[in-house]
Amino acid sequence: MNTLLGKVAVVSGSSKGIGSAIAQKMANEGAKVVINYNGN
């Protein structure tokens, strides 16, 4: 089910771990996902 269809999600720190899983789940639910990563 596309519960986030037509929505935009901004996920900070989404290059790995929990942030990555959240971004992938939101994309699978139909959201357009904007990810952000800033190296150490």
Tab-separated table of C-alpha atoms in Angstrom:
chain	number	residue	atom	x	y	z
A	1	MET	CA	0.000	0.000	0.000
A	2	ASN	CA	1.371	3.442	-0.935
A	3	THR	CA	0.484	5.378	2.198
A	4	LEU	CA	3.054	8.101	1.458
A	5	LEU	CA	2.242	8.505	-2.237
A	6	GLY	CA	2.664	12.144	-3.270
A	7	LYS	CA	4.539	13.100	-0.090
A	8	VAL	CA	8.128	14.333	0.202
A	9	ALA	CA	10.370	13.105	3.029
A	10	VAL	CA	13.685	14.689	4.051
A	11	VAL	CA	15.862	12.197	5.936
A	12	SER	CA	19.057	13.540	7.495
A	13	GLY	CA	21.944	11.141	8.128
A	14	SER	CA	20.511	8.527	5.799
A	15	SER	CA	23.677	7.059	4.305
A	16	LYS	CA	23.645	3.998	6.585
A	17	GLY	CA	22.044	2.433	9.621
A	18	ILE	CA	18.656	3.547	10.904
A	19	GLY	CA	18.516	6.602	8.630
A	20	SER	CA	19.060	4.445	5.559
A	21	ALA	CA	16.384	1.979	6.623
A	22	ILE	CA	13.912	4.814	7.224
A	23	ALA	CA	14.650	6.396	3.828
A	24	GLN	CA	14.237	3.056	2.044
A	25	LYS	CA	10.974	2.278	3.852
A	26	MET	CA	9.541	5.707	3.029
A	27	ALA	CA	10.525	5.324	-0.631
A	28	ASN	CA	8.899	1.885	-0.718
A	29	GLU	CA	5.728	3.456	0.690
A	30	GLY	CA	5.623	5.900	-2.247
A	31	ALA	CA	7.333	9.032	-0.886
A	32	LYS	CA	9.849	11.075	-2.827
A	33	VAL	CA	12.877	10.944	-0.530
A	34	VAL	CA	15.598	13.571	-0.130
A	35	ILE	CA	18.627	12.215	1.716
A	36	ASN	CA	21.474	14.070	3.386
A	37	TYR	CA	24.944	13.003	4.467
A	38	ASN	CA	27.867	15.039	5.745
A	39	GLY	CA	31.196	13.260	6.356
A	40	ASN	CA	33.100	13.447	9.611
